[in-house]
Amino acid sequence: MCTSFAAYYGCPLYGMNFDFPQVDIKVKIQKVTAVKFICFYIYVFNHYSPLVGMNEYGDFVNLQELHLEDDVNQLEEYHATKQIDGLQLFFDYLNRRITIAEILATDCKTKLKLPANYKIHNLFATLDGQATIVEGIKGKLWQKKIAGQELIMTNFAHALYPYNTIPDLHWVGAERYIATSRLLKEKKHTFDIKHAMDILQSTLQTKGDYPTQCSWVFDPTAQIVYFRRTEKMDNVWKISLQDETIEKTDDMQAPTIKIGPAGMVVSLLE
């Protein structure tokens, strides 16, 4: 299911909980053309598929499950005049082949094309406070652009509802959305890495078919990602995009690990 946010209270930070049946998660540091980025992949549909990433310029993008509520059936099917490949957009954005300004300018005449078994939406964000949620609904691309200092995404179709809409508790992820919004506003004067992790812990899923597997906090200014696996909550790992290393934050004796070209399966970290 998943919960994510881009927050700009003092220091910009991005956060994400990954809620899904147990799968392998791999982290890779990649460089295409002149841009270096960190990307986490999950093993689904017999291959590693992208989930969330950030490049050295602080550009962030993720993928989450999208669940359409009953009122979406009232919308008419739209036949777009052009289309954009959703998975290609993920990597084009990380590689800076497309900018946030170009994404924000994309109108509803565009269709977001995805594989048939992908019911997903994206959160795009930048270091300087620009962010948007992109969703493909009824044959066209919809956006929910940031208004203020935060943008939150859970699993309902955010782009269909204005900011003054209170999420119906029957919508998938509504409770997590409301809780994340409340906690962000409570911490806005002291918001930092710890508070971001605390917010993700508060929206952790422990029951049902979609328990939380991993939590991430991306610091775009420092080019660092902090993450922990739910099964080992006491272990917080830090990945440096600049140094291409990973280390345990609470153990000064633990070695710093270099992330090689093949990447690293995070379940192997102790």
GROMACS .gro file of C-alpha atoms in nm:
model
  270
    1MET     CA    1   0.000   0.000   0.000
    2CYS     CA    2   0.257   0.258   0.119
    3THR     CA    3   0.264   0.610   0.264
    4SER     CA    4   0.494   0.886   0.141
    5PHE     CA    5   0.551   1.258   0.175
    6ALA     CA    6   0.763   1.549   0.062
    7ALA     CA    7   0.794   1.806   0.341
    8TYR     CA    8   0.957   2.148   0.336
    9TYR     CA    9   0.952   2.260   0.698
   10GLY     CA   10   1.303   2.400   0.739
   11CYS     CA   11   1.509   2.120   0.586
   12PRO     CA   12   1.348   1.944   0.290
   13LEU     CA   13   1.293   1.572   0.352
   14TYR     CA   14   1.115   1.291   0.170
   15GLY     CA   15   0.972   0.989   0.350
   16MET     CA   16   0.820   0.659   0.245
   17ASN     CA   17   0.685   0.342   0.406
   18PHE     CA   18   0.680   0.040   0.178
   19ASP     CA   19   0.378  -0.178   0.260
   20PHE     CA   20   0.367  -0.502   0.063
   21PRO     CA   21   0.389  -0.881   0.099
   22GLN     CA   22   0.741  -1.001   0.173
   23VAL     CA   23   0.972  -0.946  -0.126
   24ASP     CA   24   1.341  -0.891  -0.185
   25ILE     CA   25   1.445  -0.525  -0.184
   26LYS     CA   26   1.766  -0.426  -0.360
   27VAL     CA   27   1.946  -0.092  -0.347
   28LYS     CA   28   2.165   0.026  -0.634
   29ILE     CA   29   2.366   0.338  -0.704
   30GLN     CA   30   2.366   0.409  -1.075
   31LYS     CA   31   2.507   0.667  -1.310
   32VAL     CA   32   2.355   0.727  -1.651
   33THR     CA   33   2.501   1.005  -1.867
   34ALA     CA   34   2.613   1.264  -1.612
   35VAL     CA   35   2.362   1.201  -1.332
   36LYS     CA   36   2.413   0.971  -1.033
   37PHE     CA   37   2.114   0.838  -0.843
   38ILE     CA   38   2.017   0.588  -0.577
   39CYS     CA   39   1.728   0.354  -0.648
   40PHE     CA   40   1.551   0.082  -0.451
   41TYR     CA   41   1.398  -0.208  -0.643
   42ILE     CA   42   1.157  -0.484  -0.542
   43TYR     CA   43   1.144  -0.832  -0.693
   44VAL     CA   44   0.797  -0.867  -0.849
   45PHE     CA   45   0.668  -1.014  -1.174
   46ASN     CA   46   0.991  -1.219  -1.199
   47HIS     CA   47   1.225  -0.921  -1.215
   48TYR     CA   48   1.349  -0.627  -1.010
   49SER     CA   49   1.114  -0.333  -1.058
   50PRO     CA   50   1.186   0.027  -0.948
   51LEU     CA   51   1.017   0.153  -0.633
   52VAL     CA   52   1.177   0.474  -0.509
   53GLY     CA   53   1.482   0.684  -0.592
   54MET     CA   54   1.665   1.014  -0.553
   55ASN     CA   55   1.941   1.167  -0.762
   56GLU     CA   56   2.240   1.381  -0.663
   57TYR     CA   57   2.041   1.699  -0.733
   58GLY     CA   58   1.778   1.604  -0.477
   59ASP     CA   59   1.509   1.500  -0.727
   60PHE     CA   60   1.284   1.232  -0.575
   61VAL     CA   61   1.031   0.993  -0.730
   62ASN     CA   62   0.846   0.684  -0.613
   63LEU     CA   63   0.577   0.435  -0.714
   64GLN     CA   64   0.282   0.332  -0.497
   65GLU     CA   65  -0.034   0.130  -0.544
   66LEU     CA   66  -0.334   0.330  -0.665
   67HIS     CA   67  -0.684   0.226  -0.564
   68LEU     CA   68  -0.976   0.392  -0.740
   69GLU     CA   69  -1.288   0.460  -0.536
   70ASP     CA   70  -1.644   0.397  -0.659
   71ASP     CA   71  -1.703   0.756  -0.768
   72VAL     CA   72  -1.431   0.718  -1.032
   73ASN     CA   73  -1.682   0.509  -1.228
   74GLN     CA   74  -1.878   0.829  -1.290
   75LEU     CA   75  -1.593   0.971  -1.497
   76GLU     CA   76  -1.608   0.932  -1.871
   77GLU     CA   77  -1.328   0.747  -2.049
   78TYR     CA   78  -1.091   0.995  -2.215
   79HIS     CA   79  -0.902   0.924  -2.536
   80ALA     CA   80  -0.577   1.119  -2.503
   81THR     CA   81  -0.399   1.257  -2.807
   82LYS     CA   82  -0.057   1.163  -2.670
   83GLN     CA   83   0.084   0.935  -2.404
   84ILE     CA   84   0.380   0.906  -2.172
   85ASP     CA   85   0.532   0.582  -2.045
   86GLY     CA   86   0.501   0.580  -1.665
   87LEU     CA   87   0.800   0.355  -1.594
   88GLN     CA   88   1.018   0.538  -1.843
   89LEU     CA   89   0.913   0.865  -1.680
   90PHE     CA   90   1.049   0.732  -1.348
   91PHE     CA   91   1.400   0.691  -1.489
   92ASP     CA   92   1.386   0.992  -1.721
   93TYR     CA   93   1.317   1.205  -1.415
   94LEU     CA   94   1.601   1.056  -1.209
   95ASN     CA   95   1.834   1.098  -1.508
   96ARG     CA   96   1.713   1.456  -1.562
   97ARG     CA   97   1.595   1.385  -1.915
   98ILE     CA   98   1.271   1.546  -1.801
   99THR     CA   99   1.234   1.819  -1.537
  100ILE     CA  100   0.973   1.882  -1.272
  101ALA     CA  101   0.867   2.192  -1.468
  102GLU     CA  102   0.794   1.978  -1.773
  103ILE     CA  103   0.597   1.730  -1.563
  104LEU     CA  104   0.396   2.008  -1.399
  105ALA     CA  105   0.316   2.147  -1.745
  106THR     CA  106   0.180   1.812  -1.868
  107ASP     CA  107  -0.193   1.847  -1.927
  108CYS     CA  108  -0.491   1.613  -1.928
  109LYS     CA  109  -0.455   1.551  -2.302
  110THR     CA  110  -0.179   1.308  -2.206
  111LYS     CA  111  -0.232   0.944  -2.109
  112LEU     CA  112  -0.009   0.782  -1.847
  113LYS     CA  113   0.077   0.443  -1.998
  114LEU     CA  114   0.160   0.158  -1.761
  115PRO     CA  115   0.183  -0.222  -1.787
  116ALA     CA  116  -0.153  -0.391  -1.733
  117ASN     CA  117  -0.053  -0.531  -1.394
  118TYR     CA  118   0.070  -0.196  -1.259
  119LYS     CA  119  -0.198   0.005  -1.074
  120ILE     CA  120   0.028   0.280  -0.946
  121HIS     CA  121   0.079   0.653  -0.903
  122ASN     CA  122   0.393   0.864  -0.850
  123LEU     CA  123   0.512   1.134  -0.615
  124PHE     CA  124   0.769   1.365  -0.777
  125ALA     CA  125   0.957   1.622  -0.566
  126THR     CA  126   1.256   1.856  -0.582
  127LEU     CA  127   1.495   2.014  -0.338
  128ASP     CA  128   1.346   2.361  -0.387
  129GLY     CA  129   0.990   2.273  -0.283
  130GLN     CA  130   0.823   2.169  -0.609
  131ALA     CA  131   0.619   1.849  -0.592
  132THR     CA  132   0.329   1.675  -0.761
  133ILE     CA  133   0.136   1.347  -0.759
  134VAL     CA  134   0.082   1.197  -1.105
  135GLU     CA  135  -0.203   0.952  -1.165
  136GLY     CA  136  -0.344   0.781  -1.473
  137ILE     CA  137  -0.723   0.765  -1.442
  138LYS     CA  138  -0.981   0.684  -1.708
  139GLY     CA  139  -0.739   0.731  -1.997
  140LYS     CA  140  -0.574   1.057  -1.900
  141LEU     CA  141  -0.306   1.198  -1.674
  142TRP     CA  142  -0.415   1.382  -1.359
  143GLN     CA  143  -0.200   1.579  -1.113
  144LYS     CA  144  -0.226   1.690  -0.751
  145LYS     CA  145   0.033   1.967  -0.716
  146ILE     CA  146   0.179   2.083  -0.388
  147ALA     CA  147   0.005   2.376  -0.221
  148GLY     CA  148   0.204   2.485   0.082
  149GLN     CA  149   0.493   2.305   0.246
  150GLU     CA  150   0.394   1.940   0.223
  151LEU     CA  151   0.254   1.684  -0.018
  152ILE     CA  152   0.135   1.345   0.107
  153MET     CA  153   0.044   1.036  -0.092
  154THR     CA  154  -0.121   0.717   0.026
  155ASN     CA  155  -0.337   0.499  -0.202
  156PHE     CA  156  -0.655   0.676  -0.307
  157ALA     CA  157  -0.676   0.897  -0.616
  158HIS     CA  158  -0.547   1.224  -0.472
  159ALA     CA  159  -0.572   1.422  -0.795
  160LEU     CA  160  -0.950   1.391  -0.803
  161TYR     CA  161  -1.002   1.575  -0.475
  162PRO     CA  162  -0.922   1.939  -0.385
  163TYR     CA  163  -0.711   2.029  -0.082
  164ASN     CA  164  -1.011   2.120   0.133
  165THR     CA  165  -1.153   1.769   0.091
  166ILE     CA  166  -1.131   1.559   0.406
  167PRO     CA  167  -1.050   1.202   0.298
  168ASP     CA  168  -1.334   0.957   0.350
  169LEU     CA  169  -1.217   0.689   0.592
  170HIS     CA  170  -1.336   0.426   0.347
  171TRP     CA  171  -1.075   0.538   0.093
  172VAL     CA  172  -0.764   0.318   0.089
  173GLY     CA  173  -0.494   0.489   0.295
  174ALA     CA  174  -0.718   0.769   0.427
  175GLU     CA  175  -0.629   0.709   0.793
  176ARG     CA  176  -0.258   0.711   0.713
  177TYR     CA  177  -0.299   1.029   0.509
  178ILE     CA  178  -0.478   1.210   0.792
  179ALA     CA  179  -0.227   1.092   1.053
  180THR     CA  180   0.074   1.194   0.841
  181SER     CA  181  -0.071   1.540   0.776
  182ARG     CA  182  -0.142   1.596   1.145
  183LEU     CA  183   0.203   1.482   1.257
  184LEU     CA  184   0.384   1.690   0.995
  185LYS     CA  185   0.204   2.003   1.111
  186GLU     CA  186   0.277   1.923   1.475
  187LYS     CA  187   0.650   1.891   1.403
  188LYS     CA  188   0.684   2.173   1.148
  189HIS     CA  189   0.890   2.399   1.378
  190THR     CA  190   1.140   2.126   1.468
  191PHE     CA  191   1.113   1.891   1.170
  192ASP     CA  192   1.422   1.672   1.118
  193ILE     CA  193   1.534   1.318   1.031
  194LYS     CA  194   1.416   1.174   1.363
  195HIS     CA  195   1.073   1.333   1.333
  196ALA     CA  196   1.041   1.203   0.977
  197MET     CA  197   1.123   0.851   1.096
  198ASP     CA  198   0.880   0.887   1.388
  199ILE     CA  199   0.601   0.987   1.149
  200LEU     CA  200   0.669   0.683   0.932
  201GLN     CA  201   0.666   0.462   1.241
  202SER     CA  202   0.328   0.608   1.340
  203THR     CA  203   0.180   0.500   1.005
  204LEU     CA  204   0.338   0.153   1.007
  205GLN     CA  205   0.114  -0.133   0.894
  206THR     CA  206   0.144  -0.449   1.105
  207LYS     CA  207  -0.172  -0.638   1.008
  208GLY     CA  208  -0.336  -0.759   0.690
  209ASP     CA  209  -0.183  -0.853   0.356
  210TYR     CA  210   0.028  -0.536   0.323
  211PRO     CA  211   0.254  -0.502   0.628
  212THR     CA  212   0.530  -0.241   0.622
  213GLN     CA  213   0.857  -0.393   0.503
  214CYS     CA  214   1.085  -0.090   0.501
  215SER     CA  215   1.091   0.282   0.589
  216TRP     CA  216   1.304   0.544   0.414
  217VAL     CA  217   1.390   0.907   0.484
  218PHE     CA  218   1.569   1.086   0.200
  219ASP     CA  219   1.778   1.393   0.282
  220PRO     CA  220   1.824   1.568  -0.055
  221THR     CA  221   2.059   1.834   0.081
  222ALA     CA  222   2.311   1.587   0.222
  223GLN     CA  223   2.246   1.325  -0.052
  224ILE     CA  224   2.183   1.066   0.218
  225VAL     CA  225   1.913   0.803   0.265
  226TYR     CA  226   1.825   0.659   0.606
  227PHE     CA  227   1.626   0.338   0.619
  228ARG     CA  228   1.525   0.055   0.845
  229ARG     CA  229   1.347  -0.274   0.796
  230THR     CA  230   1.042  -0.334   1.012
  231GLU     CA  231   1.167  -0.672   1.127
  232LYS     CA  232   1.478  -0.502   1.269
  233MET     CA  233   1.352  -0.160   1.377
  234ASP     CA  234   1.653  -0.088   1.598
  235ASN     CA  235   1.891  -0.096   1.301
  236VAL     CA  236   1.896   0.229   1.107
  237TRP     CA  237   2.118   0.229   0.799
  238LYS     CA  238   2.264   0.530   0.623
  239ILE     CA  239   2.344   0.534   0.252
  240SER     CA  240   2.565   0.807   0.111
  241LEU     CA  241   2.496   0.874  -0.255
  242GLN     CA  242   2.814   1.079  -0.281
  243ASP     CA  243   3.042   0.815  -0.125
  244GLU     CA  244   2.843   0.516  -0.258
  245THR     CA  245   2.855   0.352   0.085
  246ILE     CA  246   2.618   0.208   0.344
  247GLU     CA  247   2.673   0.193   0.719
  248LYS     CA  248   2.484   0.121   1.040
  249THR     CA  249   2.420   0.446   1.228
  250ASP     CA  250   2.416   0.313   1.585
  251ASP     CA  251   2.728   0.096   1.575
  252MET     CA  252   3.061   0.278   1.556
  253GLN     CA  253   3.243  -0.055   1.520
  254ALA     CA  254   3.043  -0.171   1.220
  255PRO     CA  255   3.233  -0.149   0.891
  256THR     CA  256   3.136   0.090   0.615
  257ILE     CA  257   3.024  -0.113   0.313
  258LYS     CA  258   3.089  -0.007  -0.045
  259ILE     CA  259   2.789  -0.057  -0.272
  260GLY     CA  260   2.913  -0.229  -0.585
  261PRO     CA  261   2.770  -0.223  -0.938
  262ALA     CA  262   2.539  -0.518  -0.866
  263GLY     CA  263   2.380  -0.340  -0.573
  264MET     CA  264   2.284  -0.495  -0.241
  265VAL     CA  265   1.982  -0.692  -0.118
  266VAL     CA  266   1.885  -0.515   0.203
  267SER     CA  267   1.765  -0.831   0.378
  268LEU     CA  268   2.130  -0.944   0.390
  269LEU     CA  269   2.217  -0.650   0.616
  270GLU     CA  270   2.244  -0.753   0.982
   0.00000   0.00000   0.00000
